[in-house]
Amino acid sequence: MDIAQLQAHFRGEVITPGHAGYDAARQIWNGMIDRRPAAIARCTGPADVAAAVRFASENDLYPAIRAGGHNVAGLAMLDGGLVIDVTPMKGISIDRKAMTATAQTGHTWGTFDRETQMHGLATTGGLISTTGIAGLTLGGGIGWLMGRCGLVCDNTLSYDVITADGSLVTASANEHPDLFWALKGGGGNFGVVTSITYRMYPITQVLSGMLVYPRAMSAQVLRRFRDFAEAGLPDELILYCGIVTTPDGFPAIALIPCYCGDDLAEGERLLAPLRKFGPPVADMVGRMPYLALQQMLDAAAPYGIRSYWKSSYLAGLPDDAIEACAAATAATSSPRSLVMIEHAHGRATAPAPDATAFGSRSHAFDLVILSLWSDPAEDQTHIDWTRDTFRAMQPWAAGSVYVNALSEDEAERTPEAYGPNHSRLRRVKAQYDPGNRFRHNQNIKP
Ligand SMILES: Cc1cc2nc3c(=O)[nH]c(=O)nc-3n(C[C@H](O)[C@H](O)[C@H](O)COP(=O)(O)OP(=O)(O)OC[C@H]3O[C@@H](n4cnc5c(N)ncnc54)[C@H](O)[C@@H]3O)c2cc1C
């Protein structure tokens, strides 16, 4: 690859091996991924992205696309090839009257929320502030506001995309509606998305925090979690359950509610019975600014940590599944590891399964086993623990998975993430990227 040929048409920096910033530019969230691209093209705007895509096409390269770099499978980096890096692209414009925000795809949820909260606005976003808006939104997007506002992709109004031939296409309900549908969950398969317009909501304060119990109470807490969630929560209240170890080394299980309705006193009333249960060894639930919620869990998932995940939606959470989960997670192989069961309802599950490409609307409980550790010598121990725990829960797996939770060795599960939407996604892929230029992702083959 002749980098000078790219540089001639490029305004941003092109970082190659030997460059002082090379190691920093190739580092991504998952410290297990250590890839050495031949060039990282740090785009300053859509014109740079178009130049990089054309360069890839002329040189028969299949680029990786890097935004927040959080994908656990490390898909933002590759060995030897070209990385199209959108992180310098952090433009944002907010229309308070129309309640919309148009953001370039270099934003993380932290920088996006910071700007939109200036206007008193929020939309469903990720749980960790360093995650990129791009990869998370393109995979569908699950977050605290989803019961009231829908998934992240339910709130996208348009996307600007540089497609495989280097042209700029705007996809919305009126323009390229098939592409618009596919981008709502179909990942980075259709081109490099340069900006996204979101529908916003007037949310600045929420009620959230953790209710912490000893791990020995796992089965009781999981039953309480299931019963409370299934009793019919209002759309404004989301409840997660996390098997965690506290920073002082106490093996615990936590209930994590988030109420995002307009009347927080109503949220307090709804949560009162949950807070009485146990009682918890620590009750940290309280009113907090939305920005504090969006950083509440950051310390649990620092950039550069080693990580391996297994995940699946559950067909249900009957007592025997709860017993199996409690037994499998009585001890975790790493104190940093987390097992999350996330409950979805309301506007997250209301749309028809084919309303967007996001393929998993019909199952309420999502199991995510996130192993996290620092020492490379321990890799196999934690990978094995993750797989064993996942295997223990297989009898209750729904045969569906969130595409953004797939690990590096799970490419064959991509169709599972899309279910019946997979064949329509393949047709849209054939239309916009027939040569599969964008294949370094959870790939949908044309
Ligand atoms: C600690 C942690 C917490 C998380 N929490 C949540 C959560 O609360 N909710 C949730 O839904 N998910 C969550 N995720 C999963 C997250 O959605 C995915 O990891 C997602 O891929 C991250 O996006 P990114 O931009 O940071 O990643 P990157 O690794 O930069 O990108 C991932 C992939 O997205 C595609 N992509 C990225 N940018 C573009 C672009 N501009 N155009 C086209 N394609 C692009 C590419 O295929 C790329 O390989 C979490 C992940 C981590 C590690």
Tab-separated table of N, CA, C and O in Angstrom, residues 350-412:
chain	number	residue	atom	x	y	z
A	350	ALA	N	-41.460	-3.305	22.522
A	350	ALA	CA	-42.761	-3.125	21.854
A	350	ALA	C	-42.706	-3.224	20.324
A	350	ALA	O	-43.619	-3.807	19.725
A	351	PRO	N	-41.670	-2.687	19.646
A	351	PRO	CA	-41.697	-2.731	18.175
A	351	PRO	C	-41.731	-4.173	17.640
A	351	PRO	O	-41.202	-5.097	18.281
A	352	ALA	N	-42.333	-4.335	16.471
A	352	ALA	CA	-42.359	-5.654	15.831
A	352	ALA	C	-40.916	-6.096	15.567
A	352	ALA	O	-40.045	-5.248	15.317
A	353	PRO	N	-40.640	-7.412	15.627
A	353	PRO	CA	-39.258	-7.891	15.435
A	353	PRO	C	-38.641	-7.458	14.107
A	353	PRO	O	-37.423	-7.351	14.010
A	354	ASP	N	-39.475	-7.191	13.090
A	354	ASP	CA	-38.904	-6.781	11.799
A	354	ASP	C	-38.998	-5.261	11.579
A	354	ASP	O	-38.727	-4.773	10.489
A	355	ALA	N	-39.358	-4.499	12.608
A	355	ALA	CA	-39.463	-3.042	12.454
A	355	ALA	C	-38.082	-2.422	12.221
A	355	ALA	O	-37.947	-1.410	11.543
A	356	THR	N	-37.066	-3.026	12.819
A	356	THR	CA	-35.675	-2.594	12.599
A	356	THR	C	-34.846	-3.861	12.403
A	356	THR	O	-35.314	-4.973	12.680
A	357	ALA	N	-33.586	-3.683	11.994
A	357	ALA	CA	-32.725	-4.859	11.808
A	357	ALA	C	-32.389	-5.542	13.131
A	357	ALA	O	-32.084	-6.735	13.160
A	358	PHE	N	-32.417	-4.789	14.229
A	358	PHE	CA	-32.103	-5.365	15.549
A	358	PHE	C	-32.986	-6.602	15.761
A	358	PHE	O	-34.203	-6.508	15.706
A	359	GLY	N	-32.346	-7.731	16.030
A	359	GLY	CA	-33.073	-8.989	15.892
A	359	GLY	C	-33.670	-9.588	17.155
A	359	GLY	O	-34.298	-10.646	17.075
A	360	SER	N	-33.523	-8.933	18.316
A	360	SER	CA	-33.875	-9.652	19.552
A	360	SER	C	-34.858	-8.861	20.401
A	360	SER	O	-34.516	-8.407	21.479
A	361	ARG	N	-36.066	-8.705	19.907
A	361	ARG	CA	-37.054	-7.895	20.627
A	361	ARG	C	-37.883	-8.701	21.611
A	361	ARG	O	-38.533	-8.140	22.474
A	362	SER	N	-37.916	-10.038	21.429
A	362	SER	CA	-38.965	-10.766	22.121
A	362	SER	C	-38.547	-11.404	23.445
A	362	SER	O	-39.378	-11.992	24.115
A	363	HIS	N	-37.268	-11.274	23.831
A	363	HIS	CA	-36.854	-11.898	25.089
A	363	HIS	C	-36.471	-10.828	26.106
A	363	HIS	O	-35.697	-9.923	25.807
A	364	ALA	N	-37.029	-10.955	27.294
A	364	ALA	CA	-36.859	-9.895	28.290
A	364	ALA	C	-35.496	-9.953	28.976
A	364	ALA	O	-34.921	-8.917	29.287
A	365	PHE	N	-34.976	-11.165	29.225
A	365	PHE	CA	-33.755	-11.277	30.031
A	365	PHE	C	-32.533	-11.536	29.142
A	365	PHE	O	-32.505	-12.502	28.382
A	366	ASP	N	-31.535	-10.668	29.270
A	366	ASP	CA	-30.301	-10.799	28.495
A	366	ASP	C	-29.160	-11.122	29.464
A	366	ASP	O	-28.876	-10.334	30.376
A	367	LEU	N	-28.538	-12.271	29.263
A	367	LEU	CA	-27.425	-12.700	30.126
A	367	LEU	C	-26.107	-12.304	29.466
A	367	LEU	O	-25.858	-12.672	28.310
A	368	VAL	N	-25.271	-11.554	30.172
A	368	VAL	CA	-23.951	-11.190	29.648
A	368	VAL	C	-22.905	-11.554	30.700
A	368	VAL	O	-22.932	-11.041	31.817
A	369	ILE	N	-22.008	-12.478	30.327
A	369	ILE	CA	-20.929	-12.889	31.238
A	369	ILE	C	-19.675	-12.164	30.761
A	369	ILE	O	-19.181	-12.423	29.657
A	370	LEU	N	-19.207	-11.212	31.552
A	370	LEU	CA	-18.053	-10.386	31.164
A	370	LEU	C	-16.893	-10.714	32.093
A	370	LEU	O	-16.903	-10.311	33.256
A	371	SER	N	-15.927	-11.456	31.574
A	371	SER	CA	-14.735	-11.690	32.384
A	371	SER	C	-13.739	-10.573	32.123
A	371	SER	O	-13.516	-10.179	30.974
A	372	LEU	N	-13.153	-10.081	33.198
A	372	LEU	CA	-12.218	-8.941	33.130
A	372	LEU	C	-11.032	-9.256	34.032
A	372	LEU	O	-11.245	-9.676	35.179
A	373	TRP	N	-9.819	-9.040	33.532
A	373	TRP	CA	-8.621	-9.314	34.338
A	373	TRP	C	-7.438	-8.553	33.731
A	373	TRP	O	-7.574	-7.974	32.641
A	374	SER	N	-6.292	-8.585	34.408
A	374	SER	CA	-5.153	-7.785	33.938
A	374	SER	C	-3.951	-8.613	33.489
A	374	SER	O	-3.199	-8.186	32.622
A	375	ASP	N	-3.758	-9.793	34.084
A	375	ASP	CA	-2.515	-10.543	33.866
A	375	ASP	C	-2.656	-11.484	32.659
A	375	ASP	O	-3.480	-12.415	32.688
A	376	PRO	N	-1.838	-11.289	31.599
A	376	PRO	CA	-1.940	-12.163	30.413
A	376	PRO	C	-1.762	-13.641	30.753
A	376	PRO	O	-2.324	-14.511	30.072
A	377	ALA	N	-1.028	-13.953	31.825
A	377	ALA	CA	-0.802	-15.355	32.185
A	377	ALA	C	-2.110	-16.037	32.609
A	377	ALA	O	-2.205	-17.265	32.622
A	378	GLU	N	-3.115	-15.242	32.932
A	378	GLU	CA	-4.382	-15.812	33.413
A	378	GLU	C	-5.436	-15.945	32.305
A	378	GLU	O	-6.580	-16.337	32.578
A	379	ASP	N	-5.076	-15.605	31.070
A	379	ASP	CA	-6.077	-15.563	29.993
A	379	ASP	C	-6.950	-16.819	29.953
A	379	ASP	O	-8.174	-16.750	29.971
A	380	GLN	N	-6.281	-17.984	29.888
A	380	GLN	CA	-7.039	-19.219	29.664
A	380	GLN	C	-7.969	-19.529	30.837
A	380	GLN	O	-9.100	-19.995	30.643
A	381	THR	N	-7.500	-19.250	32.050
A	381	THR	CA	-8.331	-19.510	33.242
A	381	THR	C	-9.669	-18.767	33.128
A	381	THR	O	-10.742	-19.331	33.366
A	382	HIS	N	-9.592	-17.494	32.747
A	382	HIS	CA	-10.821	-16.695	32.735
A	382	HIS	C	-11.689	-16.998	31.512
A	382	HIS	O	-12.914	-16.962	31.596
A	383	ILE	N	-11.038	-17.323	30.401
A	383	ILE	CA	-11.814	-17.715	29.216
A	383	ILE	C	-12.572	-19.012	29.530
A	383	ILE	O	-13.770	-19.141	29.247
A	384	ASP	N	-11.892	-19.955	30.162
A	384	ASP	CA	-12.539	-21.232	30.511
A	384	ASP	C	-13.704	-21.000	31.468
A	384	ASP	O	-14.775	-21.598	31.318
A	385	TRP	N	-13.492	-20.139	32.462
A	385	TRP	CA	-14.566	-19.870	33.437
A	385	TRP	C	-15.789	-19.276	32.722
A	385	TRP	O	-16.934	-19.656	32.986
A	386	THR	N	-15.538	-18.357	31.799
A	386	THR	CA	-16.636	-17.709	31.062
A	386	THR	C	-17.418	-18.763	30.278
A	386	THR	O	-18.656	-18.795	30.298
A	387	ARG	N	-16.682	-19.630	29.586
A	387	ARG	CA	-17.339	-20.664	28.767
A	387	ARG	C	-18.126	-21.640	29.645
A	387	ARG	O	-19.238	-22.050	29.307
A	388	ASP	N	-17.541	-22.039	30.781
A	388	ASP	CA	-18.220	-22.990	31.673
A	388	ASP	C	-19.520	-22.382	32.213
A	388	ASP	O	-20.546	-23.060	32.291
A	389	THR	N	-19.451	-21.111	32.593
A	389	THR	CA	-20.635	-20.447	33.151
A	389	THR	C	-21.717	-20.344	32.083
A	389	THR	O	-22.905	-20.590	32.336
A	390	PHE	N	-21.300	-20.002	30.875
A	390	PHE	CA	-22.235	-19.896	29.744
A	390	PHE	C	-22.883	-21.262	29.481
A	390	PHE	O	-24.102	-21.364	29.287
A	391	ARG	N	-22.062	-22.305	29.511
A	391	ARG	CA	-22.558	-23.671	29.260
A	391	ARG	C	-23.602	-24.053	30.311
A	391	ARG	O	-24.636	-24.645	29.990
A	392	ALA	N	-23.356	-23.646	31.536
A	392	ALA	CA	-24.301	-23.992	32.618
A	392	ALA	C	-25.677	-23.370	32.377
A	392	ALA	O	-26.688	-23.883	32.856
A	393	MET	N	-25.729	-22.266	31.629
A	393	MET	CA	-27.000	-21.572	31.401
A	393	MET	C	-27.635	-21.927	30.061
A	393	MET	O	-28.728	-21.433	29.729
A	394	GLN	N	-26.970	-22.782	29.291
A	394	GLN	CA	-27.474	-23.117	27.956
A	394	GLN	C	-28.898	-23.683	27.920
A	394	GLN	O	-29.653	-23.397	27.001
A	395	PRO	N	-29.296	-24.495	28.924
A	395	PRO	CA	-30.668	-25.035	28.832
A	395	PRO	C	-31.741	-23.949	28.747
A	395	PRO	O	-32.838	-24.220	28.277
A	396	TRP	N	-31.441	-22.722	29.157
A	396	TRP	CA	-32.449	-21.640	29.148
A	396	TRP	C	-32.161	-20.592	28.085
A	396	TRP	O	-32.839	-19.571	28.013
A	397	ALA	N	-31.139	-20.838	27.243
A	397	ALA	CA	-30.785	-19.860	26.209
A	397	ALA	C	-31.893	-19.780	25.168
A	397	ALA	O	-32.515	-20.787	24.818
A	398	ALA	N	-32.154	-18.567	24.679
A	398	ALA	CA	-33.261	-18.361	23.738
A	398	ALA	C	-32.831	-18.554	22.286
A	398	ALA	O	-33.646	-18.426	21.382
A	399	GLY	N	-31.534	-18.830	22.038
A	399	GLY	CA	-31.070	-18.964	20.650
A	399	GLY	C	-30.970	-17.605	19.979
A	399	GLY	O	-31.099	-17.479	18.760
A	400	SER	N	-30.749	-16.581	20.774
A	400	SER	CA	-30.579	-15.248	20.191
A	400	SER	C	-29.612	-14.450	21.050
A	400	SER	O	-29.510	-14.654	22.262
A	401	VAL	N	-28.867	-13.562	20.390
A	401	VAL	CA	-27.784	-12.844	21.077
A	401	VAL	C	-27.723	-11.422	20.539
A	401	VAL	O	-28.078	-11.170	19.385
A	402	TYR	N	-27.281	-10.497	21.377
A	402	TYR	CA	-27.067	-9.105	20.949
A	402	TYR	C	-25.747	-9.062	20.191
A	402	TYR	O	-24.712	-9.476	20.720
A	403	VAL	N	-25.767	-8.553	18.973
A	403	VAL	CA	-24.575	-8.623	18.108
A	403	VAL	C	-23.361	-7.956	18.759
A	403	VAL	O	-22.221	-8.402	18.583
A	404	ASN	N	-23.587	-6.904	19.536
A	404	ASN	CA	-22.472	-6.183	20.145
A	404	ASN	C	-21.878	-6.904	21.348
A	404	ASN	O	-20.940	-6.405	21.966
A	405	ALA	N	-22.418	-8.081	21.695
A	405	ALA	CA	-21.861	-8.842	22.812
A	405	ALA	C	-21.060	-10.047	22.318
A	405	ALA	O	-20.603	-10.855	23.127
A	406	LEU	N	-20.884	-10.176	21.001
A	406	LEU	CA	-20.170	-11.346	20.477
A	406	LEU	C	-18.665	-11.184	20.619
A	406	LEU	O	-18.110	-10.128	20.314
A	407	SER	N	-17.997	-12.260	21.051
A	407	SER	CA	-16.544	-12.238	21.197
A	407	SER	C	-15.864	-12.585	19.871
A	407	SER	O	-16.513	-12.947	18.886
A	408	GLU	N	-14.529	-12.479	19.892
A	408	GLU	CA	-13.711	-12.655	18.692
A	408	GLU	C	-13.913	-14.012	18.014
A	408	GLU	O	-13.857	-14.127	16.798
A	409	ASP	N	-14.172	-15.047	18.819
A	409	ASP	CA	-14.262	-16.401	18.272
A	409	ASP	C	-15.708	-16.811	17.967
A	409	ASP	O	-16.010	-17.997	17.883
A	410	GLU	N	-16.614	-15.823	17.808
A	410	GLU	CA	-18.026	-16.177	17.658
A	410	GLU	C	-18.649	-15.668	16.356
A	410	GLU	O	-19.860	-15.425	16.304
A	411	ALA	N	-17.827	-15.532	15.319
A	411	ALA	CA	-18.345	-14.995	14.050
A	411	ALA	C	-19.538	-15.806	13.542
A	411	ALA	O	-20.480	-15.245	12.965
A	412	GLU	N	-19.526	-17.108	13.817
A	412	GLU	CA	-20.615	-17.954	13.283
A	412	GLU	C	-21.954	-17.661	13.945
A	412	GLU	O	-23.001	-18.102	13.466
